[in-house]
Short mmCIF file of C-alpha atoms in Angstrom, two decimals:
data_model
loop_
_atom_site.label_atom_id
_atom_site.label_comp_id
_atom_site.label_asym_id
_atom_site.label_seq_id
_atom_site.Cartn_x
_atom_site.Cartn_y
_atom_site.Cartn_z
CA UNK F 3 95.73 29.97 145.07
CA UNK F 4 99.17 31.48 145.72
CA UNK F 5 100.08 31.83 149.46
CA UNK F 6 101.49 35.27 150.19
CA UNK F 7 103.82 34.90 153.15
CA UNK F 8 105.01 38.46 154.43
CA UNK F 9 108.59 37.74 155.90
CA UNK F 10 110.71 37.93 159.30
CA UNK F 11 108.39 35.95 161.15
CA UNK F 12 108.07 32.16 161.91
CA UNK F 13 108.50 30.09 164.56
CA UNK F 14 111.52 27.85 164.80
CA UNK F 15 110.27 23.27 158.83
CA UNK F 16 113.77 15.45 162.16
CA UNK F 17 116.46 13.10 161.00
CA UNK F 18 116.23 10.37 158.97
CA UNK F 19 113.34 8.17 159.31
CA UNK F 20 114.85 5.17 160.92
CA UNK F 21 115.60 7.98 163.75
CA UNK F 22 114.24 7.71 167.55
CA UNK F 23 111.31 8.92 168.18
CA UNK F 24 109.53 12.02 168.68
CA UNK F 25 111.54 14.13 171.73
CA UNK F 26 115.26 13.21 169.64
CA UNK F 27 115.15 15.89 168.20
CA UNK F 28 116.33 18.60 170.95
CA UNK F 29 118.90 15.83 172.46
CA UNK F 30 121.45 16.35 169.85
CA UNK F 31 122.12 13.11 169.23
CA UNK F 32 120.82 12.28 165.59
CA UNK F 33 121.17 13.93 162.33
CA UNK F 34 118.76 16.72 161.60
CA UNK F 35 116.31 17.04 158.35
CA UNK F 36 117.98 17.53 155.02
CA UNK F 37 115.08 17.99 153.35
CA UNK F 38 114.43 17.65 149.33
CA UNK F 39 111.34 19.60 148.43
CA UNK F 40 110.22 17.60 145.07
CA UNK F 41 107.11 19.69 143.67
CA UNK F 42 105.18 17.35 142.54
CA UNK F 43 103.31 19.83 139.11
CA UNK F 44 107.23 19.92 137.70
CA UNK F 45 107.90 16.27 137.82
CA UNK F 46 104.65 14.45 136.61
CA UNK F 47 102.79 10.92 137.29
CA UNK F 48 103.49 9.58 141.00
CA UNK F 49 106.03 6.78 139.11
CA UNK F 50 108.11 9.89 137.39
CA UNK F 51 108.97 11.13 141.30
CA UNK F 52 110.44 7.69 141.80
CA UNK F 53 113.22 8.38 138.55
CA UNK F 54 114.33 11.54 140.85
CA UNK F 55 114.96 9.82 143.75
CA UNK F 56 118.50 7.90 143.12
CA UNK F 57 119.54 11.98 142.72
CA UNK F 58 118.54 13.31 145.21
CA UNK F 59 119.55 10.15 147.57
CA UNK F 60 122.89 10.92 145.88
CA UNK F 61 122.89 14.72 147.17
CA UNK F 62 122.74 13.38 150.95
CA UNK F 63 119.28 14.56 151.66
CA UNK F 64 117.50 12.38 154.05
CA UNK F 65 113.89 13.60 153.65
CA UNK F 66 111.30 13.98 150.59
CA UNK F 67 108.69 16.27 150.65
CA UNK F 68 105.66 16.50 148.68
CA UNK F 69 103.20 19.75 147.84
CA UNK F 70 99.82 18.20 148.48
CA UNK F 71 98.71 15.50 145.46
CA UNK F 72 95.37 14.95 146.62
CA UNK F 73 92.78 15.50 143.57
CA UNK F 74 91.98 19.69 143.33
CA UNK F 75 88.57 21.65 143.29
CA UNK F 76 87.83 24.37 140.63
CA UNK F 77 90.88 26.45 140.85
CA UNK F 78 93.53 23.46 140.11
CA UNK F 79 95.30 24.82 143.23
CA UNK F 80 97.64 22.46 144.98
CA UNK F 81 96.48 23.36 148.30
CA UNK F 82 92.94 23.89 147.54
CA UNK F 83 92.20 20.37 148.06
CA UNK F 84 88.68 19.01 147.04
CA UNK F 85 89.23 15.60 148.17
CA UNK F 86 91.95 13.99 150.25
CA UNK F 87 91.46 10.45 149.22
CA UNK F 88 92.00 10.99 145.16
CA UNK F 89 95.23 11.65 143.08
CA UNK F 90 95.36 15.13 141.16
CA UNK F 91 95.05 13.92 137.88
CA UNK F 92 98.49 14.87 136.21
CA UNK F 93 99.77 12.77 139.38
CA UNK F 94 97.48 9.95 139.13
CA UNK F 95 98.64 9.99 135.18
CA UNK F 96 97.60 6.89 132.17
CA UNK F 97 98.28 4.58 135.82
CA UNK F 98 95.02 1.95 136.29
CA UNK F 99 96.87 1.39 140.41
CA UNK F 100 94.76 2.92 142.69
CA UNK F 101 96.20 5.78 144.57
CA UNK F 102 97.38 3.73 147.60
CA UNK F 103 99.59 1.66 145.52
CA UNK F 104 100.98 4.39 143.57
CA UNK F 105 102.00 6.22 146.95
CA UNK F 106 103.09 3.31 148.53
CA UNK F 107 105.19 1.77 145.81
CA UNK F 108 107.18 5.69 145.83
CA UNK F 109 107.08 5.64 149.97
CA UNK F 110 108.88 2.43 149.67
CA UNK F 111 111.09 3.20 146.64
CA UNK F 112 112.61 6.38 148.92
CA UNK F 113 113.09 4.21 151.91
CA UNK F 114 115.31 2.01 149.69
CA UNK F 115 117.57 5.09 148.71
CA UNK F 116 117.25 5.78 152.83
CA UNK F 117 114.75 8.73 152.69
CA UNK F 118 111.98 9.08 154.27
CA UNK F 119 108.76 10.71 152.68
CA UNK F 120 107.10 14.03 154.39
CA UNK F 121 103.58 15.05 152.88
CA UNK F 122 101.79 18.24 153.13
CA UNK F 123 99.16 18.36 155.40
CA UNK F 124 96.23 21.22 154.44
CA UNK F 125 93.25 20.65 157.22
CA UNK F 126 92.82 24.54 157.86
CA UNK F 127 90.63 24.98 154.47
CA UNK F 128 89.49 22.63 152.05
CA UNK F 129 88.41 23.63 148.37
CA UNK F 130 85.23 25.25 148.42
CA UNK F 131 83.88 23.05 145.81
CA UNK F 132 84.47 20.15 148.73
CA UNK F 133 81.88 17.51 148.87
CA UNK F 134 82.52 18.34 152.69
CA UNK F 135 81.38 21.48 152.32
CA UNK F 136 77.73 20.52 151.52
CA UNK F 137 77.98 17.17 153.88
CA UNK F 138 79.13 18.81 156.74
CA UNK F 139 78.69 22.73 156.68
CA UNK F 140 79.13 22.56 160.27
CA UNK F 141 82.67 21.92 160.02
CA UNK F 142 82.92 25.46 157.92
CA UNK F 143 83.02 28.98 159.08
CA UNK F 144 80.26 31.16 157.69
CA UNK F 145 79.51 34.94 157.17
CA UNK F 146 76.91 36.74 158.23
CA UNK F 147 75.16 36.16 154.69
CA UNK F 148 75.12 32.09 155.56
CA UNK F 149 77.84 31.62 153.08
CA UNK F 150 80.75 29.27 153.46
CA UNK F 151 83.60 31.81 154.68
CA UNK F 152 87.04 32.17 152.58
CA UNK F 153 90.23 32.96 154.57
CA UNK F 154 91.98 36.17 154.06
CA UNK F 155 94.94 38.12 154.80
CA UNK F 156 95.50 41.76 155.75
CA UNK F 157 98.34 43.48 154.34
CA UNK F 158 100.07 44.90 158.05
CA UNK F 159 101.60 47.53 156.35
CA UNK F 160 98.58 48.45 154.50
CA UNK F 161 95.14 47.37 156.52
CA UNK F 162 92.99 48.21 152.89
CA UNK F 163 95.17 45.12 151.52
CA UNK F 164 92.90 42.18 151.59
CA UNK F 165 93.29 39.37 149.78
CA UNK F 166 90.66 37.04 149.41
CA UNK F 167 91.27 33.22 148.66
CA UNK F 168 87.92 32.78 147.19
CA UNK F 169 88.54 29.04 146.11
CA UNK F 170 88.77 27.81 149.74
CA UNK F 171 86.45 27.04 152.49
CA UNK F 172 87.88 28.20 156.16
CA UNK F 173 87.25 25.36 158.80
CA UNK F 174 86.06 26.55 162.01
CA UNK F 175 88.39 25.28 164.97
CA UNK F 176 85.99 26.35 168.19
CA UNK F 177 85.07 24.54 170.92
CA UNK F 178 81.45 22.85 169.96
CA UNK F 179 79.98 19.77 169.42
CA UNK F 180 80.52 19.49 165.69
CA UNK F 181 84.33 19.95 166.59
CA UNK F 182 84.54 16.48 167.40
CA UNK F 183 83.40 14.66 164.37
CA UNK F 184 85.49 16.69 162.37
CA UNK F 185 88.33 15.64 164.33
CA UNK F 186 87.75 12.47 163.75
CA UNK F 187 87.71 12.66 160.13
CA UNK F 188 91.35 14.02 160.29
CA UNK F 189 92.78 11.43 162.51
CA UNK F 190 90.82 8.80 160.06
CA UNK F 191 93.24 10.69 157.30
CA UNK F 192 96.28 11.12 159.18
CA UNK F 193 96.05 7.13 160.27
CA UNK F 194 95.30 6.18 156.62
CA UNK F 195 98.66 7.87 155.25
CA UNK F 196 100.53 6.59 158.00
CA UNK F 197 99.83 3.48 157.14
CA UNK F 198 100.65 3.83 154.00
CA UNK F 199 104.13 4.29 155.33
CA UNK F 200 104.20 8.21 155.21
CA UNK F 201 107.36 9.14 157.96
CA UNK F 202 106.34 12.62 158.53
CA UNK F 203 103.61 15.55 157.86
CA UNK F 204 104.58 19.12 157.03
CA UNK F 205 101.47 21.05 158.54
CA UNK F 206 100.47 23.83 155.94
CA UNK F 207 99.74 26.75 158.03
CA UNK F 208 99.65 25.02 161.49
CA UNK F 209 99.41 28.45 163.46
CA UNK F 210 95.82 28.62 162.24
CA UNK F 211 94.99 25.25 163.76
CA UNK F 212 94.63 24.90 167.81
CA UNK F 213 97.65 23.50 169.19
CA UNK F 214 95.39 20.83 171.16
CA UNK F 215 94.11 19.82 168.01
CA UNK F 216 97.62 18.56 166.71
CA UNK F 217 98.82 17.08 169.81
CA UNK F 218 96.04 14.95 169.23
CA UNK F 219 96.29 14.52 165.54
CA UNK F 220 100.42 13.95 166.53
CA UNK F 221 99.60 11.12 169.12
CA UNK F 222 97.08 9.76 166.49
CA UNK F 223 100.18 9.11 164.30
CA UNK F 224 102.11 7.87 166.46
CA UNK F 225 100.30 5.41 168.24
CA UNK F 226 100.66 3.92 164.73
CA UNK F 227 104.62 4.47 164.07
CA UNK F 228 106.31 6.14 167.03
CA UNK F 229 108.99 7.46 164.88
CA UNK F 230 106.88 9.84 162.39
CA UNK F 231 107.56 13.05 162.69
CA UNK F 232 105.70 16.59 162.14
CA UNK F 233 107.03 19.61 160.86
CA UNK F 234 105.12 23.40 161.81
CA UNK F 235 104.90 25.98 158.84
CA UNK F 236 104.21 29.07 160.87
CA UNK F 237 105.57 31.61 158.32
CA UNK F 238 104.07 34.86 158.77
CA UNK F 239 102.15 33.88 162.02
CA UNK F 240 102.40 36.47 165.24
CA UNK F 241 104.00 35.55 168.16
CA UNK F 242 100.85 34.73 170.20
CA UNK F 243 100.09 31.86 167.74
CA UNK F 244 103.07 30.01 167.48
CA UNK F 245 103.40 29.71 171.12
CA UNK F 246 99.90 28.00 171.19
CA UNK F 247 101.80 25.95 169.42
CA UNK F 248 104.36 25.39 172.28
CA UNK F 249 102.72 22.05 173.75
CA UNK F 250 101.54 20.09 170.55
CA UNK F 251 104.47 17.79 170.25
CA UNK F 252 106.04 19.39 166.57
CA UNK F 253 108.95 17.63 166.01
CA UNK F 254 110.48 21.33 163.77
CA UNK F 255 109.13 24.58 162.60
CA UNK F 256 110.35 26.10 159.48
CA UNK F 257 112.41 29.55 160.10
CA UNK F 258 112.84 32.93 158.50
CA UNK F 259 116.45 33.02 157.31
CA UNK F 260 115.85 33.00 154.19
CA UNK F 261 115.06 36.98 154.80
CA UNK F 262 117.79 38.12 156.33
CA UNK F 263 119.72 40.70 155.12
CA UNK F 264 122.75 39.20 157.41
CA UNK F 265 122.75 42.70 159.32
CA UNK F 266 119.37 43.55 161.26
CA UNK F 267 118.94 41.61 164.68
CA UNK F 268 115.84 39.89 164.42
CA UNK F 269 116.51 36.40 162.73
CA UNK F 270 118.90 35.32 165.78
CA UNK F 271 116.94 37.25 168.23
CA UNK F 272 114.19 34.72 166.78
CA UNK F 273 116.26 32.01 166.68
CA UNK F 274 116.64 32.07 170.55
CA UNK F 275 113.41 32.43 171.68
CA UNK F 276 112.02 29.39 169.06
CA UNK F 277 114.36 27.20 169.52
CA UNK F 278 113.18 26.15 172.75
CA UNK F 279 109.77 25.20 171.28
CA UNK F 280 111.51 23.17 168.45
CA UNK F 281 114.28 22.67 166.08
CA UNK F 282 114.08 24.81 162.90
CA UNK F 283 114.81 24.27 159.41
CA UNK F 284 115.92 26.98 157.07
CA UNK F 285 115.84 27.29 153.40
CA UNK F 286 117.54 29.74 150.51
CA UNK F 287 113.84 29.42 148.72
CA UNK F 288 110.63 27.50 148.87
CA UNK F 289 108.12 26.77 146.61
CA UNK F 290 106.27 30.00 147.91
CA UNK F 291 109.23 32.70 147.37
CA UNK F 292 110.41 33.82 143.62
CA UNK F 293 113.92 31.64 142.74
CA UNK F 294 116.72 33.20 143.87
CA UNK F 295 118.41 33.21 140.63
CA UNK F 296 115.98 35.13 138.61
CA UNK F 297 116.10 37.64 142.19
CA UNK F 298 120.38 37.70 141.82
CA UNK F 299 120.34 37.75 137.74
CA UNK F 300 121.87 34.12 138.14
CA UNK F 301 124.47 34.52 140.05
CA UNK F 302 126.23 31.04 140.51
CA UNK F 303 128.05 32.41 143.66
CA UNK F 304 124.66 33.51 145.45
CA UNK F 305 122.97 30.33 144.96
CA UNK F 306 126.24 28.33 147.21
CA UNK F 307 126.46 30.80 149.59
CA UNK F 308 122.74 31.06 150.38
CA UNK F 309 122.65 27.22 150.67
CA UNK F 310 125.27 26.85 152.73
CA UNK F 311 123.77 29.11 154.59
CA UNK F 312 120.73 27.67 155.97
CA UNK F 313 122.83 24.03 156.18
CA UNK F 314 124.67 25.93 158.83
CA UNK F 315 122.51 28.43 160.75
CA UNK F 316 119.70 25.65 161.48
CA UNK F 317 119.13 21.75 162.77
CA UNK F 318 117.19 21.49 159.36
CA UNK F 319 117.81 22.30 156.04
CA UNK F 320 115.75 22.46 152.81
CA UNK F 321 115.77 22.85 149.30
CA UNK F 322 113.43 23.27 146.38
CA UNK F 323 113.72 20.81 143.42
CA UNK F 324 115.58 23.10 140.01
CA UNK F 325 117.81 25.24 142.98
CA UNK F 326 120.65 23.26 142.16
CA UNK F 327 120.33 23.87 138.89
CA UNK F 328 119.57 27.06 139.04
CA UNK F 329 116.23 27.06 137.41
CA UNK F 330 114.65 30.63 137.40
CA UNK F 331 110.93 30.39 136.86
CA UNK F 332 108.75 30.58 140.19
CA UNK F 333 107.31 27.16 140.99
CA UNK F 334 103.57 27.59 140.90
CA UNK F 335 100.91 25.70 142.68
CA UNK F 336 98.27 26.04 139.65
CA UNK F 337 100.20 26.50 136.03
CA UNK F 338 103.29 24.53 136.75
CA UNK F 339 104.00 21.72 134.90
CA UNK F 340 106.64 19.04 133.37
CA UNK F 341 107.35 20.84 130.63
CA UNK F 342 108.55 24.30 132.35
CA UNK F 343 111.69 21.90 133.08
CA UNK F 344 114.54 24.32 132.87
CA UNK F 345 117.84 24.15 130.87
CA UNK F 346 120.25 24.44 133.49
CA UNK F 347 121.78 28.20 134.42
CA UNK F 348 124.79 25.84 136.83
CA UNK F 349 125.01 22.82 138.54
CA UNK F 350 125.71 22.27 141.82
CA UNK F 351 124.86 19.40 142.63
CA UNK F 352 128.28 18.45 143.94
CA UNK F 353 128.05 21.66 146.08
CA UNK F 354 125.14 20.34 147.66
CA UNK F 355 126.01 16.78 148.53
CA UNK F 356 129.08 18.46 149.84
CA UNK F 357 127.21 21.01 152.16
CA UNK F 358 125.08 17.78 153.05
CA UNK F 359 127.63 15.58 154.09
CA UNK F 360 129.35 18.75 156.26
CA UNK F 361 125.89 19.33 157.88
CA UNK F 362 125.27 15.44 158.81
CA UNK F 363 129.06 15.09 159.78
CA UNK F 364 128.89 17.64 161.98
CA UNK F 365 127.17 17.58 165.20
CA UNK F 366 126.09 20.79 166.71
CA UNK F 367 125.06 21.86 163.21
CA UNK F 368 122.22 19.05 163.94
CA UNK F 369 120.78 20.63 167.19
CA UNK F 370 119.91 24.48 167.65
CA UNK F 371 121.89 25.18 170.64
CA UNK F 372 122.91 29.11 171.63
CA UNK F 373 123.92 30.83 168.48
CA UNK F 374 125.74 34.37 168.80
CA UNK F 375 127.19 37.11 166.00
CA UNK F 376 130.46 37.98 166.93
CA UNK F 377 131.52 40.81 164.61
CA UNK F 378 129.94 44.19 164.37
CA UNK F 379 126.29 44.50 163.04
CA UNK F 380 127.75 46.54 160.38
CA UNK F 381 130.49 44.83 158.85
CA UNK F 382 130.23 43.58 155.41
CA UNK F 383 132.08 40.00 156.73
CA UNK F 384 129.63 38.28 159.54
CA UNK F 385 130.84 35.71 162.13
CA UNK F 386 128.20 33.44 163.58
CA UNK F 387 129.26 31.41 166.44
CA UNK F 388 127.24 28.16 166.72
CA UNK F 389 127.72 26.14 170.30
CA UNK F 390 126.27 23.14 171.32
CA UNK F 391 124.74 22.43 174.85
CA UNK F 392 125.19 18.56 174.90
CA UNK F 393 128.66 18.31 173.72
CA UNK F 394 130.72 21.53 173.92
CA UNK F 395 131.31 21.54 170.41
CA UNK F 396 131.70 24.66 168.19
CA UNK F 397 131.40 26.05 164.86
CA UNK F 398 131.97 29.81 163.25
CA UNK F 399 130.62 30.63 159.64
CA UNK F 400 132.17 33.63 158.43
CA UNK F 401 130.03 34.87 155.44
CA UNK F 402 131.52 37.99 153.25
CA UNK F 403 128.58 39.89 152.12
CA UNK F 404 130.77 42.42 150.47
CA UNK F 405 129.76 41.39 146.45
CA UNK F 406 132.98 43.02 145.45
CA UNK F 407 136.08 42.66 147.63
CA UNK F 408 137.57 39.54 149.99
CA UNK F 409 138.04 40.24 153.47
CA UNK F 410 140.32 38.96 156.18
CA UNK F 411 139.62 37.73 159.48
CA UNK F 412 142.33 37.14 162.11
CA UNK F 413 143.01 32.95 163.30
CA UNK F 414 143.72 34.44 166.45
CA UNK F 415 140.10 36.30 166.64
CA UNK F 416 138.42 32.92 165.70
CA UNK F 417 140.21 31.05 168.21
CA UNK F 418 139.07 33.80 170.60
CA UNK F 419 135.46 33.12 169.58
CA UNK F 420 135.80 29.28 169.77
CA UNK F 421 137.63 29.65 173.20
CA UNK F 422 139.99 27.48 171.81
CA UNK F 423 143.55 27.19 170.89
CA UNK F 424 144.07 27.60 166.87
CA UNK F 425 145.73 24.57 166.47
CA UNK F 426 141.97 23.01 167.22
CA UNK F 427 140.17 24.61 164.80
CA UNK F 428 139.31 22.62 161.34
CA UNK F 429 138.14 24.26 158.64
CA UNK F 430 135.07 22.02 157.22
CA UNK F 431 133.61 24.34 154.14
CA UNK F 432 132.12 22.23 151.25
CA UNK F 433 134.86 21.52 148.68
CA UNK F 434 137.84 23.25 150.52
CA UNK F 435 141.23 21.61 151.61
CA UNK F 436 141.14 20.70 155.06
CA UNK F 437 144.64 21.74 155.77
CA UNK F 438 143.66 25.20 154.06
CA UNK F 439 144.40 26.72 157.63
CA UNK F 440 147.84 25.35 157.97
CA UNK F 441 150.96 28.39 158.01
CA UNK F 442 148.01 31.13 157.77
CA UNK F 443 147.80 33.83 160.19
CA UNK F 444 144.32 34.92 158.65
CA UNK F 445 141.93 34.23 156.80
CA UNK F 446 140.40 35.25 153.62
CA UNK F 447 136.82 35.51 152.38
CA UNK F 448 136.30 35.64 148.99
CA UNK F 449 133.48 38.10 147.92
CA UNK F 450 129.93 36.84 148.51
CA UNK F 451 130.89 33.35 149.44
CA UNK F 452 130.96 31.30 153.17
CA UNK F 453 133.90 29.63 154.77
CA UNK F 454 132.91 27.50 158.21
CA UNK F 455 135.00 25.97 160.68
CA UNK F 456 134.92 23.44 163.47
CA UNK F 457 136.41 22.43 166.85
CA UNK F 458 135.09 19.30 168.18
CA UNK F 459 134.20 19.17 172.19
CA UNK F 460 133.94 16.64 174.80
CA UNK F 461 130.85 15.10 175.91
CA UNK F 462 129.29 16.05 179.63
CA UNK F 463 129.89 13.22 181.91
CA UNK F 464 126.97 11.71 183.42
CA UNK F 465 126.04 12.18 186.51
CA UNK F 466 126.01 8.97 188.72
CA UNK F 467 122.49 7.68 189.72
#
């Protein structure tokens, strides 16, 4: 099954584990989600994810997470899961441990190299070869022929698009008296991963579940550990459902930036009306979009700026296991496997941890506070102002677009922005000189690349009791 997510629409995919709990998140006072997507089909056996983790602990990332491993039904799809207590084979590997040991031998291997483990949780469809399906039908919607029904999707821009997932069962959500038992089976699952020492759930399609349905699941969780977290996908969802959403208790939602053409309005006009439901998290690509270096022919320069993108326009951040290497071949929730490892195009590893330690460094690039363009739509360099509503603290990323020619911006004009004298502004980019500003009356942007800068601000007094 291959997810088709049409773009420019999401709602707004927390901090290290060890963080506060659930509510932290929008006082700006932590660091936000760094998050290492390790697909599970490309690396192997449950012990082979353990060998990446002293890498990617080395990158800075604070969070781990995993496609679904839970054993498959016919169509070997990752998310069309036939049984939520069983290892997919290839995961499960030539290992006698049972699958609880496995996972929480790897839980507690990532909290060693302080980062905390996020697993995909699938509960709006099962497999359709589900023992569920035949044990509790009532759990299922059906069509009018009695059969188990199959979620689709309707192409908006052509309504005679359909596509049919015909290896999945749709569960029905509606208030009835079967609701509750099947409620109850997924707070039995979401307690028995939590105690395996799981620190956070990234809910696969979570528009299509009733927001009163994770609040409960959410509270389930946490009466168990306080401090888990959950993240919302809601890509592709309308309006109407992610605001259902508003009162569950997600912790993030995942964002759209990754479509943005830098230009059009909509991704900050987004931005402000999600981000006071939740944080967000951006990413350059997922395990759902083609790689962005077979998209840009393998452009080294594409793959930095894009990252440093998302570290900077979000409180979250993620990124697919191979980007920093520049691997090419779409990650695929069926075929993939070990051996479509890639020789690497680049390596940027250093890039990354870089960006990383900029993003956790840095404050109001932890929080999603008022965020503003301050150069004209058209303009082939962008300025994004990012402000922060706890601390007064600033930062401008001025990204060059133009593939072909640098481009100058004024210190005065981003002192302007800031509202702050120039002598107070820091450059911070990844891998640049911090005195880079000093005996400069402007600065350049190199073709296609990112430069950001930061003035620190003074915390708001409290008010006396």
């Amino acid at each position: 099954m291959e997810k088709k997510i049409p773009h420019r629409f999401a709602g707004s995919e927390s901090g290290h584990p060890e963080d506060a709990p659930k509510g932290r998140a929008r006082e700006g006072a932590h660091q936000g989600p760094r998050i290492y997507n390790l697909f599970p089909l490309l690396v192997g056996s449950v012990p082979d994810w353990g060998q990446r983790l002293p890498e990617i602990a080395a990158m800075k990332f604070n969070w781990v997470f995993l496609n679904p491993f839970h054993a498959p039904g016919f169509s070997g799809s990752l998310y069309a899961i036939k049984d939520y207590y069983q290892l997919h084979p290839l995961f499960q590997g030539d290992h006698q441990e049972p699958p609880e040991q496995l996972l929480k031998k790897f839980v507690r291997q990532a909290e060693k190299q302080g980062l905390g483990v996020m697993m995909d949780l699938v509960i709006n469809h099962t497999a359709k070869d589900s023992p569920l399906v035949s044990q509790h039908p009532e759990w299922y919607l059906h069509g009018e022929d009695g059969s188990v029904r199959s979620p689709f999707v309707v192409d908006p821009d052509d309504p005679q698009n359909v596509t049919v997932w015909g290896d999945l069962a749709e569960i029905d959500y509606r208030q009835r008296p079967a609701r509750k038992s099947l409620l109850a089976y997924w707070k039995k699952l979401v307690r028995h991963y939590t105690q395996l020492g799981f620190h956070g759930f990234r809910c696969d399609a979570a528009y299509k579940v009733p927001g009163d349905v994770w609040a409960e699941l959410i509270e389930t969780a946490q009466e168990l550990n306080p401090k888990v977290h959950f993240f919302a996908e809601t890509l592709g969802a309308p309006l109407h459902q992610i605001e259902q959403l508003h009162s569950a208790g997600f912790d993030y939602f995942f964002n759209s930036a990754k479509w943005w053409d830098f230009h059009a309005d909509w991704l900050l006009e987004q931005y402000e009306q999600f981000r006071h439901i939740a944080p967000s998290i951006a990413f350059p690509e997922s395990h759902d979009t083609e790689r962005l270096a077979a998209e840009w022919g393998g452009e080294e320069r594409r793959s930095r700026t894009w990252y440093l993108f998302a570290a900077f326009f979000s409180a979250g951040v993620m990124l697919p296991i191979g980007y920093e290497y520049g691997f090419q071949r779409k990650l695929h929730v069926v075929e993939t496997r070990p051996e479509d490892w890639e020789e690497p195009l680049f390596d940027l590893a250093s890039f990354v941890t870089a960006a990383n330690a900029m993003k956790a460094n840095t404050p109001v690039l932890n929080e999603e506070g008022p965020q503003r363009r301050f150069t004209s739509s058209g303009h082939p360099l962008v300025g994004l102002l990012r402000q922060s509503e706890h601390t007064g603290e600033s930062a401008v990323g001025l990204i060059n677009t133009d593939t072909e020619h640098s481009h100058d911006f004024g210190l005065d004009r981003l002192g302007e922005a800031m509202g702050v004298d120039i002598d107070a502004i820091q450059e911070i980019t990844p891998l640049h000189q911090a005195d880079s500003l000093a005996g400069h009356q402007r600065i350049r942007v190199a073709p296609y690349s990112m430069r950001i800068f930061h003035t620190p601000g003074k915390k708001k007094p409290k008010r006396s009791s």
